[in-house]
XYZ file of C-alpha atoms in Angstrom:
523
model
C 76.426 128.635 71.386
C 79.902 127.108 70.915
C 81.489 127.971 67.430
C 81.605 125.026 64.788
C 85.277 124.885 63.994
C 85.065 122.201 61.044
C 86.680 123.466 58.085
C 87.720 126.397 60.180
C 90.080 127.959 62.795
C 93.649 128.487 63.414
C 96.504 127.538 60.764
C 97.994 123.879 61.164
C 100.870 126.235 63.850
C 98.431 128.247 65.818
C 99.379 127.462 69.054
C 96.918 126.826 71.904
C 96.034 128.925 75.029
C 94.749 128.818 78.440
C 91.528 128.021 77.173
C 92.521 125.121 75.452
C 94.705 123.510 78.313
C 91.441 123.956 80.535
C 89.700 121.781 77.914
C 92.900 118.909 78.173
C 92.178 118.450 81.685
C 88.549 118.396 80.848
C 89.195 115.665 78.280
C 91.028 113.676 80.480
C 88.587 113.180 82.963
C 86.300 110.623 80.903
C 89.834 108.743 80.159
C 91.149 108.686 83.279
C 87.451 107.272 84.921
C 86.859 105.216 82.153
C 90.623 103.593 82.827
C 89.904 103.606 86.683
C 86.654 101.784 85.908
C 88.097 98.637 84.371
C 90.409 98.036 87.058
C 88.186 99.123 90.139
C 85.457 96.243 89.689
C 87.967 93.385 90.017
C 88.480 94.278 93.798
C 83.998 94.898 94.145
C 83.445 91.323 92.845
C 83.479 89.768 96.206
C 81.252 91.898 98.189
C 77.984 91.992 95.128
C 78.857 88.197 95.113
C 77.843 88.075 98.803
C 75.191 90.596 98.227
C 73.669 89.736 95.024
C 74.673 86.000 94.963
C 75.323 85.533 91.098
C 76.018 82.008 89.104
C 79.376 81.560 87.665
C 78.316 82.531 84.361
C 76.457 85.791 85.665
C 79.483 86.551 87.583
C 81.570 86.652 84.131
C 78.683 88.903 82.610
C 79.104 91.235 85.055
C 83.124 91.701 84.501
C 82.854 90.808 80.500
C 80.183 92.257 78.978
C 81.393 95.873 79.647
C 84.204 95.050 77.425
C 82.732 93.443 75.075
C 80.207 96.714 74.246
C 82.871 99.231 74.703
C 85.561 97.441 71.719
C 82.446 96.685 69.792
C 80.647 100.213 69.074
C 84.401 102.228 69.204
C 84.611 102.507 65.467
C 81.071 102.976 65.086
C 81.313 105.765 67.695
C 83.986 107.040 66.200
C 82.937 107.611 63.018
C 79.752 109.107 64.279
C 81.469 111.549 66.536
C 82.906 112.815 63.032
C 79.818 113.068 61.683
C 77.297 114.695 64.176
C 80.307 116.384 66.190
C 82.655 115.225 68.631
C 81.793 117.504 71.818
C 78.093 116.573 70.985
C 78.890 112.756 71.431
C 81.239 113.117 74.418
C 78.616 115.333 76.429
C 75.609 113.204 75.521
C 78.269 109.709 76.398
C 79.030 112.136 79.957
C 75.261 111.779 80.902
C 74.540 107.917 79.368
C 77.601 106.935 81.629
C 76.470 109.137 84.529
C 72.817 107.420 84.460
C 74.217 104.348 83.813
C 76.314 104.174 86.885
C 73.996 104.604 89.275
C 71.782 101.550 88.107
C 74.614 99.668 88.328
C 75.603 100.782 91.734
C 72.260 100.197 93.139
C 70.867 96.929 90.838
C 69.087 94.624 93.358
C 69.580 91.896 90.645
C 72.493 90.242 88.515
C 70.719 90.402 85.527
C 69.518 93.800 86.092
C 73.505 94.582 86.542
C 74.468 92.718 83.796
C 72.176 95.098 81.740
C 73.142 98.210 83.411
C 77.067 97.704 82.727
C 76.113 96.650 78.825
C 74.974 100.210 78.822
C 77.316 101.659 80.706
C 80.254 99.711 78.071
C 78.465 101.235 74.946
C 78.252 104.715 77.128
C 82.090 104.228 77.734
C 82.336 103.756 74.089
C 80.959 107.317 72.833
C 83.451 108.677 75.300
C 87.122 107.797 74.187
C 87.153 108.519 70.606
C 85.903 112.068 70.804
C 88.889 112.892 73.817
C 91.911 111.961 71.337
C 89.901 113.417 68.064
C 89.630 117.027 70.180
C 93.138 117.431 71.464
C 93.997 116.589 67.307
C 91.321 119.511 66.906
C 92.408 121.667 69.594
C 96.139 121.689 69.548
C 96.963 122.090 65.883
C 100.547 122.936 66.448
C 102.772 119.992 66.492
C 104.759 120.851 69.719
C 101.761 121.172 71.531
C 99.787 118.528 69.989
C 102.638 115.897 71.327
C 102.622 117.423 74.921
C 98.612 117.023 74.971
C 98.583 113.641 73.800
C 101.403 113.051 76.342
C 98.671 114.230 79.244
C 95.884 112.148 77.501
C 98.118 109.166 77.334
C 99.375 109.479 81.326
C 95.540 109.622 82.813
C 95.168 106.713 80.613
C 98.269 104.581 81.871
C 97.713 105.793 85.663
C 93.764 105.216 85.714
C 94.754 101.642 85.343
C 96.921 101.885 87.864
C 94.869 103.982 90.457
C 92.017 102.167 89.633
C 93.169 99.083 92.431
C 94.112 101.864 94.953
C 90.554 103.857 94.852
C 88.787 100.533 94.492
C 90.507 99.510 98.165
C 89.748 103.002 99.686
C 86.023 103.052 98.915
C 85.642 99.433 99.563
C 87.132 99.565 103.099
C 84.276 102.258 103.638
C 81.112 101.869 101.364
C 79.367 99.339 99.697
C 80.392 97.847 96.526
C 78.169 100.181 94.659
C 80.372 103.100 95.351
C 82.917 102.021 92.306
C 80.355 103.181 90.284
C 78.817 106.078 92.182
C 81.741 107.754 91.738
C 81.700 108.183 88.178
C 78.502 110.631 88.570
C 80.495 113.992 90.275
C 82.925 113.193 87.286
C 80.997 113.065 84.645
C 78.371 115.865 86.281
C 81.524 118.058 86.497
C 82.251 117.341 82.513
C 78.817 118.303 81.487
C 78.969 121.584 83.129
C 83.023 122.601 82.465
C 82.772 120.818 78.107
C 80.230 123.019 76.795
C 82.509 126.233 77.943
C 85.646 124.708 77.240
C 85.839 122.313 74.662
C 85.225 123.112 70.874
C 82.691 121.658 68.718
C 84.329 119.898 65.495
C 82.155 117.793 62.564
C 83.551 116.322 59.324
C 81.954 119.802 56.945
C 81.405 116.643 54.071
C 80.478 113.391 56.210
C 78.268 111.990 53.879
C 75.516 109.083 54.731
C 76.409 107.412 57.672
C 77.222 103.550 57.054
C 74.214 101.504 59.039
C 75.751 97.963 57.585
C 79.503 99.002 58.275
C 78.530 99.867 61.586
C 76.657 96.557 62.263
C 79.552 94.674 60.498
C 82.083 96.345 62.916
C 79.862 95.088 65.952
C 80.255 91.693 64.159
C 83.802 91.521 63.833
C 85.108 93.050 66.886
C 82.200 91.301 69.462
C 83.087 87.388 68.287
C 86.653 88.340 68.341
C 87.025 89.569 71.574
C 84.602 86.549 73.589
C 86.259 84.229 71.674
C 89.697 85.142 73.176
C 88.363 85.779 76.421
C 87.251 82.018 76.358
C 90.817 81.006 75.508
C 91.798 83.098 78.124
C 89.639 80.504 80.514
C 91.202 77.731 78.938
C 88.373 76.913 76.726
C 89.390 76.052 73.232
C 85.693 74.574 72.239
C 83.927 74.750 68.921
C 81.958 77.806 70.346
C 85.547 79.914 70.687
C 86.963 78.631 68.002
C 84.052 79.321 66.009
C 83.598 82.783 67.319
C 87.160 84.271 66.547
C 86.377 82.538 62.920
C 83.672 84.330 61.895
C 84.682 87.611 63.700
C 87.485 87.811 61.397
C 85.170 86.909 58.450
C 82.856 89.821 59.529
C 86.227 91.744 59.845
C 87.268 90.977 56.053
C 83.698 91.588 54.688
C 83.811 95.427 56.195
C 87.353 95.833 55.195
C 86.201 95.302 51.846
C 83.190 96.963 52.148
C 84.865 100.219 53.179
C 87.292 100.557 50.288
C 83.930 100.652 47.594
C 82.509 103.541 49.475
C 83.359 106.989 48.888
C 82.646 108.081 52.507
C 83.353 105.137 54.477
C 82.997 104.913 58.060
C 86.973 103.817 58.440
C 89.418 104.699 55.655
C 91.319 101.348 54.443
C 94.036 103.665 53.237
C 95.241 104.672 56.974
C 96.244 101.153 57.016
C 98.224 101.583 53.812
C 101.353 103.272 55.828
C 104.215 101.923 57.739
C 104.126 104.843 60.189
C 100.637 104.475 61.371
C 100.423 100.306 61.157
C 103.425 100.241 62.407
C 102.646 102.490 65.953
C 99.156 100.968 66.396
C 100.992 97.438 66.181
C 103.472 98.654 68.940
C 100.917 100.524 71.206
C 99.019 97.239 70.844
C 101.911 95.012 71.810
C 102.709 97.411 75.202
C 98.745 96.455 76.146
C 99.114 93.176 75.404
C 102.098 92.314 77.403
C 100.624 95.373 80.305
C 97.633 93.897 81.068
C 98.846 89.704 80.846
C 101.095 90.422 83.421
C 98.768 92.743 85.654
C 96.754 89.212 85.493
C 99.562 88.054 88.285
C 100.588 91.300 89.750
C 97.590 91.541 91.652
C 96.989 88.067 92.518
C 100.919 88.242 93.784
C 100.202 90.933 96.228
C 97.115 90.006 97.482
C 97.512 86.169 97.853
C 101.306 85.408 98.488
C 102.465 88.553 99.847
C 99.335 88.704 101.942
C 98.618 92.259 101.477
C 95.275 94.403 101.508
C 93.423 95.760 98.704
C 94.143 98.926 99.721
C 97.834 98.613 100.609
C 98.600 96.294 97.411
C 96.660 99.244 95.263
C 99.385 101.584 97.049
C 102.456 99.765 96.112
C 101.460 100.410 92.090
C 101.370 104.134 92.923
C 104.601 104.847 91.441
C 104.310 102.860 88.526
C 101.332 105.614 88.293
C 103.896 108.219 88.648
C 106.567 106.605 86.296
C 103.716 106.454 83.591
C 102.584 110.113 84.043
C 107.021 111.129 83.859
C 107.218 108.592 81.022
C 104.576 110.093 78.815
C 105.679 114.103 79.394
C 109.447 113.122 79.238
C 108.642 111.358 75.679
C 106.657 114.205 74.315
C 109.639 116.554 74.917
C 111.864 113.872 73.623
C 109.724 113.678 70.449
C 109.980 117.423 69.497
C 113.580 116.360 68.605
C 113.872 112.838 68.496
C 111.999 110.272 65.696
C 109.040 109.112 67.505
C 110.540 105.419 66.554
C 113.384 105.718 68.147
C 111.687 106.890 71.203
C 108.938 104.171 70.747
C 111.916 101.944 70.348
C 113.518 103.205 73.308
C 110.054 103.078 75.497
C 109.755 99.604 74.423
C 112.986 98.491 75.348
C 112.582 100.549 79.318
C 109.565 98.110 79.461
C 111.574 95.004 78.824
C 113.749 95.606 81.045
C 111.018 95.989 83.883
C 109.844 92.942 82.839
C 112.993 91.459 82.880
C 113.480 92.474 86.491
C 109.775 91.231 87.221
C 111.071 87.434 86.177
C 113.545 87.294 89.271
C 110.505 87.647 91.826
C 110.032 84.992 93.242
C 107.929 83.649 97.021
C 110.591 85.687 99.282
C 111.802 88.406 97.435
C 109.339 90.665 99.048
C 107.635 93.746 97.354
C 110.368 96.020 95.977
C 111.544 93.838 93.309
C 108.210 94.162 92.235
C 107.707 97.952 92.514
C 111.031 98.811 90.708
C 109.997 96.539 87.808
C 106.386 98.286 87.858
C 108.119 101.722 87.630
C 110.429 101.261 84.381
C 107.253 99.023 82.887
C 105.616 102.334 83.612
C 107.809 105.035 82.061
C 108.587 102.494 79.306
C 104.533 102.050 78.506
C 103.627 105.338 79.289
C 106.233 106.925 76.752
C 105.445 104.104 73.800
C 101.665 105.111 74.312
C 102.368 108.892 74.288
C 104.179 108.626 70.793
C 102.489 106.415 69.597
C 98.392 107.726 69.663
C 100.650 111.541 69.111
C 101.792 109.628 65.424
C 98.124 108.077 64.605
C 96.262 111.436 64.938
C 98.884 113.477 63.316
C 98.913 111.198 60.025
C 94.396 111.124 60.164
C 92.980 114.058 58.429
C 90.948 116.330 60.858
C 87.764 114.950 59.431
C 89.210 111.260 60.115
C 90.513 111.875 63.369
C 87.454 110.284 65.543
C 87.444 106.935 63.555
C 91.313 107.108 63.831
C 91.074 107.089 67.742
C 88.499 104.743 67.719
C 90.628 101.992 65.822
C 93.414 102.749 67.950
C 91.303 101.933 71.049
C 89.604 99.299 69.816
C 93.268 97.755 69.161
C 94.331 98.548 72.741
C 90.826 96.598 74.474
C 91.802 93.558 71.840
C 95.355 94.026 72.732
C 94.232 93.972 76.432
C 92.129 90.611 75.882
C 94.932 88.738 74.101
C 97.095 89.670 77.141
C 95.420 87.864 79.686
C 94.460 85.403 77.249
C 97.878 84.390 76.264
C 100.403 85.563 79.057
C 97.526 84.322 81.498
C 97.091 80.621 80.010
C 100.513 79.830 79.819
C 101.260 81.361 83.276
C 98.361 78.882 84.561
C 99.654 76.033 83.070
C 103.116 76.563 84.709
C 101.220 77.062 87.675
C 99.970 73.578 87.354
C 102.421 71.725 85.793
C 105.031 72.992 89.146
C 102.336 72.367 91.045
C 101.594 68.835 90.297
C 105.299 68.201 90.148
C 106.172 69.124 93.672
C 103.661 67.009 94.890
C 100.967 69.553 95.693
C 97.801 66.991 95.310
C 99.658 64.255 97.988
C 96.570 63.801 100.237
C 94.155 65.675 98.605
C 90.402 63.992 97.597
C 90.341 63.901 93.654
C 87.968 67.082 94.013
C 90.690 69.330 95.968
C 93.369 67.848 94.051
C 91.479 69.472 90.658
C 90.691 72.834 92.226
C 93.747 73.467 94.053
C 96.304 72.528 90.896
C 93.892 75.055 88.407
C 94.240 78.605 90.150
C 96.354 79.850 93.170
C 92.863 80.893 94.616
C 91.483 77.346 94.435
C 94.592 76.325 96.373
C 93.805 79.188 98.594
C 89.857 77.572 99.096
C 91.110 74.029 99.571
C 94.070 74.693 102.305
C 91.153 76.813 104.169
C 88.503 73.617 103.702
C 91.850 71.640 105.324
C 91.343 70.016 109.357
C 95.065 69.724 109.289
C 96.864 73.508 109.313
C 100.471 72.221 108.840
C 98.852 70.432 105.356
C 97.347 73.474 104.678
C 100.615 75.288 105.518
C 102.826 73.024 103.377
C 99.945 73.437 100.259
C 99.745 77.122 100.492
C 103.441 77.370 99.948
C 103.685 74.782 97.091
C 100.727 76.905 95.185
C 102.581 80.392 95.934
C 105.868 79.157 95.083
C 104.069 77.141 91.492
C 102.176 81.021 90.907
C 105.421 82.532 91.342
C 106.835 80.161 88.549
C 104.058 80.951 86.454
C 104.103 84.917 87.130
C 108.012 84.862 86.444
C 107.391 82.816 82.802
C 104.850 85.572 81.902
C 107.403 88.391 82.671
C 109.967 86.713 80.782
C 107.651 86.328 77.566
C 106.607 89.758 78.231
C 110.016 90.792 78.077
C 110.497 89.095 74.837
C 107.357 90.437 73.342
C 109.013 94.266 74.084
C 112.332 93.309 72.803
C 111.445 92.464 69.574
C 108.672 95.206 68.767
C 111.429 97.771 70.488
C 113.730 96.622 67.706
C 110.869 96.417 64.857
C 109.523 100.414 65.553
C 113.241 101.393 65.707
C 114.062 99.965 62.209
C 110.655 99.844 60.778
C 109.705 103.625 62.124
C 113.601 104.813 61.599
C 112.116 107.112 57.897
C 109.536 108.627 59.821
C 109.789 112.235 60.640
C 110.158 114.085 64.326
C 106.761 115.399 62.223
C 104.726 112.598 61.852
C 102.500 114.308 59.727
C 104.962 114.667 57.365
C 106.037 111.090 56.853
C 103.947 110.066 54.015
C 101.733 112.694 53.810
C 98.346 112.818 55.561
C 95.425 109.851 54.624
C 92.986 111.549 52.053
């Protein structure tokens, strides 16, 4: 039986051994799957929509409501990892997941998918709290704790990125079921390898867990995050509106909540210093801008470069690469350097691929694109390295599960605002060039209205079209208006990383190569 190390172990400089390295690759394997997973399903939607023939709304069920679970139970997970023990929570998360993933990969039925990846979200959800919490348990000396969080933070970054690549490979081969079969040997091979190689750690004074903060967590974060996802679709109803509203009230009333208790689920007083505000703002902002832009990226590749899943998945590789050389390159940086000047710095690197990202345009080809994906990359990869290294060093040990939890709970919202924002005002370049260069001439009032929304109802009309040089001359007014709208997303982008590069760097410029030591750790 694994030793309980809460309360106990190695001085704050022990430094870690081979066992402990082991365990970092162990701990990234949930990350890196659970990063690959959001990515991978995008490319699987058209073959279960042949198979399992879903309604619109079903369709966005099936995509969403993963999501929606995982940012909705993180802080509650988090908190209970503290409580009942972080390795307990991750192993019994390993098997949910595991289970989970083959009813999804073999659900005869939409609903009965729909159901299966609810599951598999809240699975997901006991999974990424406990992996940052650990390495803050396992690698107590500073040096060591920023290289290990560097690791964590690159299988983060390049699942996203890999995710496209081994989503073309199995579907070229296999059904659409295999994006989630292939979670089982993972998670399989972390039940068998955590028990030997990962410590056990619990809070030794957790006190009675909160049942009404964690249902008032679910209650801020769920409303929140449909609501933007429905401005993200251009709907800006009551229902949205109304959503975000009282997600934020729900959000206020636990806040408040929290601060009466004396062992509350998430400790207001984290918030209460510049240093770790200050990096989950900025590792929030890098998502944000990430993940709007991504919205394009693959849509670019596929539609008006004409490439294959597979082969546009390939040409992301080395932003992969730049993301894994970005995060180890800023952990050694960060031994020496303040971690906001290198967040600063990161940020800055990411502008500046975004900046190159708003020359594309319909003929520039794909290595404009690539070089822009690699500093984007190293610049992200680097700001989230730092940045999750500064919000575990300044949580207590006890605090270090709900810590990670808020942090990814930031980064889904983060996510969600991307494509909300960055996406909707793509779109409506998209439509306003469009419309302007005549793209409706000739087109029934029903064509005119699909093909001016989305490049991909373009894409459906000029197929639908009896006349090929019409559909010719409307597939290149729609690539050239999605260009337009992919190069206004960069630019914003850019502007977004500007400013927070310059915020961290002044903001951050008091804090301590030891973060730990900035104001003194919460509690």
């Amino acid at each position: 039986m694994a030793r309980d190390v809460a309360g106990a172990g190695a001085g704050a400089g022990a430094g870690a051994g081979r066992k402990e390295w082991l365990g970092l690759a162990v701990l990234v394997l949930p990350v890196l799957l659970i990063s690959v997973t959001v990515t991978v399903l995008y490319f699987a939607l058209p073959f279960l929509s042949a198979d399992l023939a879903p309604s619109g709304p079903r369709l966005l069920w099936i995509v969403d409501i993963y999501a929606f679970l995982l940012a909705g139970l993180l802080i509650t997970m988090g908190a209970l990892g503290d409580r009942i023990g972080r390795r307990k929570l991750l192993l019994i998360g390993a098997a949910a997941f595991g289970v989970t993933s083959v009813v999804a990969a073999y659900a005869p039925s939409a609903d009965l998918l729909i159901a299966a990846r609810a599951l598999q979200g809240a699975a997901a959800a006991t999974l990424m709290p406990p992996t940052l919490a650990l390495i803050r348990t396992m690698f107590r000396d500073p040096r060591q704790r920023r290289m290990a969080v560097g690791v964590w933070a690159a299988g983060f970054a390049g699942g996203s990125v890999l995710g496209p690549i081994v989503g073309g490979w199995l579907l070229e081969r296999f059904w659409w079921g295999s994006v989630f079969m292939i979670n089982v040997p993972v998670m399989i091979l972390l039940l068998i390898l955590g028990p030997l190689l990962l410590p056990e750690y619990r809070d030794p004074r957790p006190g009675p867990f909160d049942l009404a903060g964690a249902v008032l967590s679910l209650a801020a974060v769920l409303p929140v995050v449909y609501g933007v996802k429905q401005f993200a679709a251009d709907d800006f109803g009551p229902r949205a509106l109304l959503a975000v509203a009282s997600g934020v009230l729900a959000g206020v009333v636990f806040l408040r909540r929290q601060r009466r208790l004396a062992h509350p689920m998430l400790d207001p007083r984290l918030f209460s210093g510049r240093a770790f505000t200050m990096s989950l703002i900025t590792s929030t902002l890098a998502v944000f801008a990430l993940v709007g832009l991504f919205y394009f990226v693959a849509q670019y590749l596929q539609t008006v470069l004409g490439l294959r899943p597979l082969v546009a998945g390939l040409l992301t590789l080395p932003a992969a690469g730049s993301a894994l050389a970005g995060s180890m390159l800023a952990a050694v940086i960060a031994q020496r350097v303040r971690p906001g000047h290198v967040m600063g710095t990161g940020m800055m690197l990411a502008a500046c691929g975004f900046a190159v990202m708003s020359r594309i345009d319909v003929s520039s080809g794909r290595w404009l694109l690539v070089v822009g994906l690699v500093l984007l990359g190293a610049g992200i990869g680097a700001v989230q390295a730092v940045a999750s290294d500064v919000i575990v060093a300044l949580a207590p040990p006890e605090r270090a599960g709900s810590a990670s939890a808020v942090m990814e709970a930031a980064t889904e919202l983060g996510g969600a605002l991307g494509v909300a924002v960055l996406g909707s005002m793509g779109l409506a370049v998209y439509t306003r060039e469009f419309v302007a260069a005549g793209g409706s001439a000739g087109l029934s009032a029903e064509d005119a209205l699909a093909a001016r929304e989305t490049l991909g109802g373009a894409v459906g009309v000029a197929e639908r079209l009896p006349d090929r040089e019409a559909a010719a001359v409307l597939l290149d007014v729609a690539r050239s208006a999605f260009t337009g709208g992919l190069q206004t997303a960069a630019v914003l982008g850019a502007v977004v990383m500007a400013l927070t590069a310059v915020l961290a760097a002044i903001l951050l410029r008091s804090v301590p190569v030891d973060a730990a030591t900035a104001e003194g750790r919460t509690g």
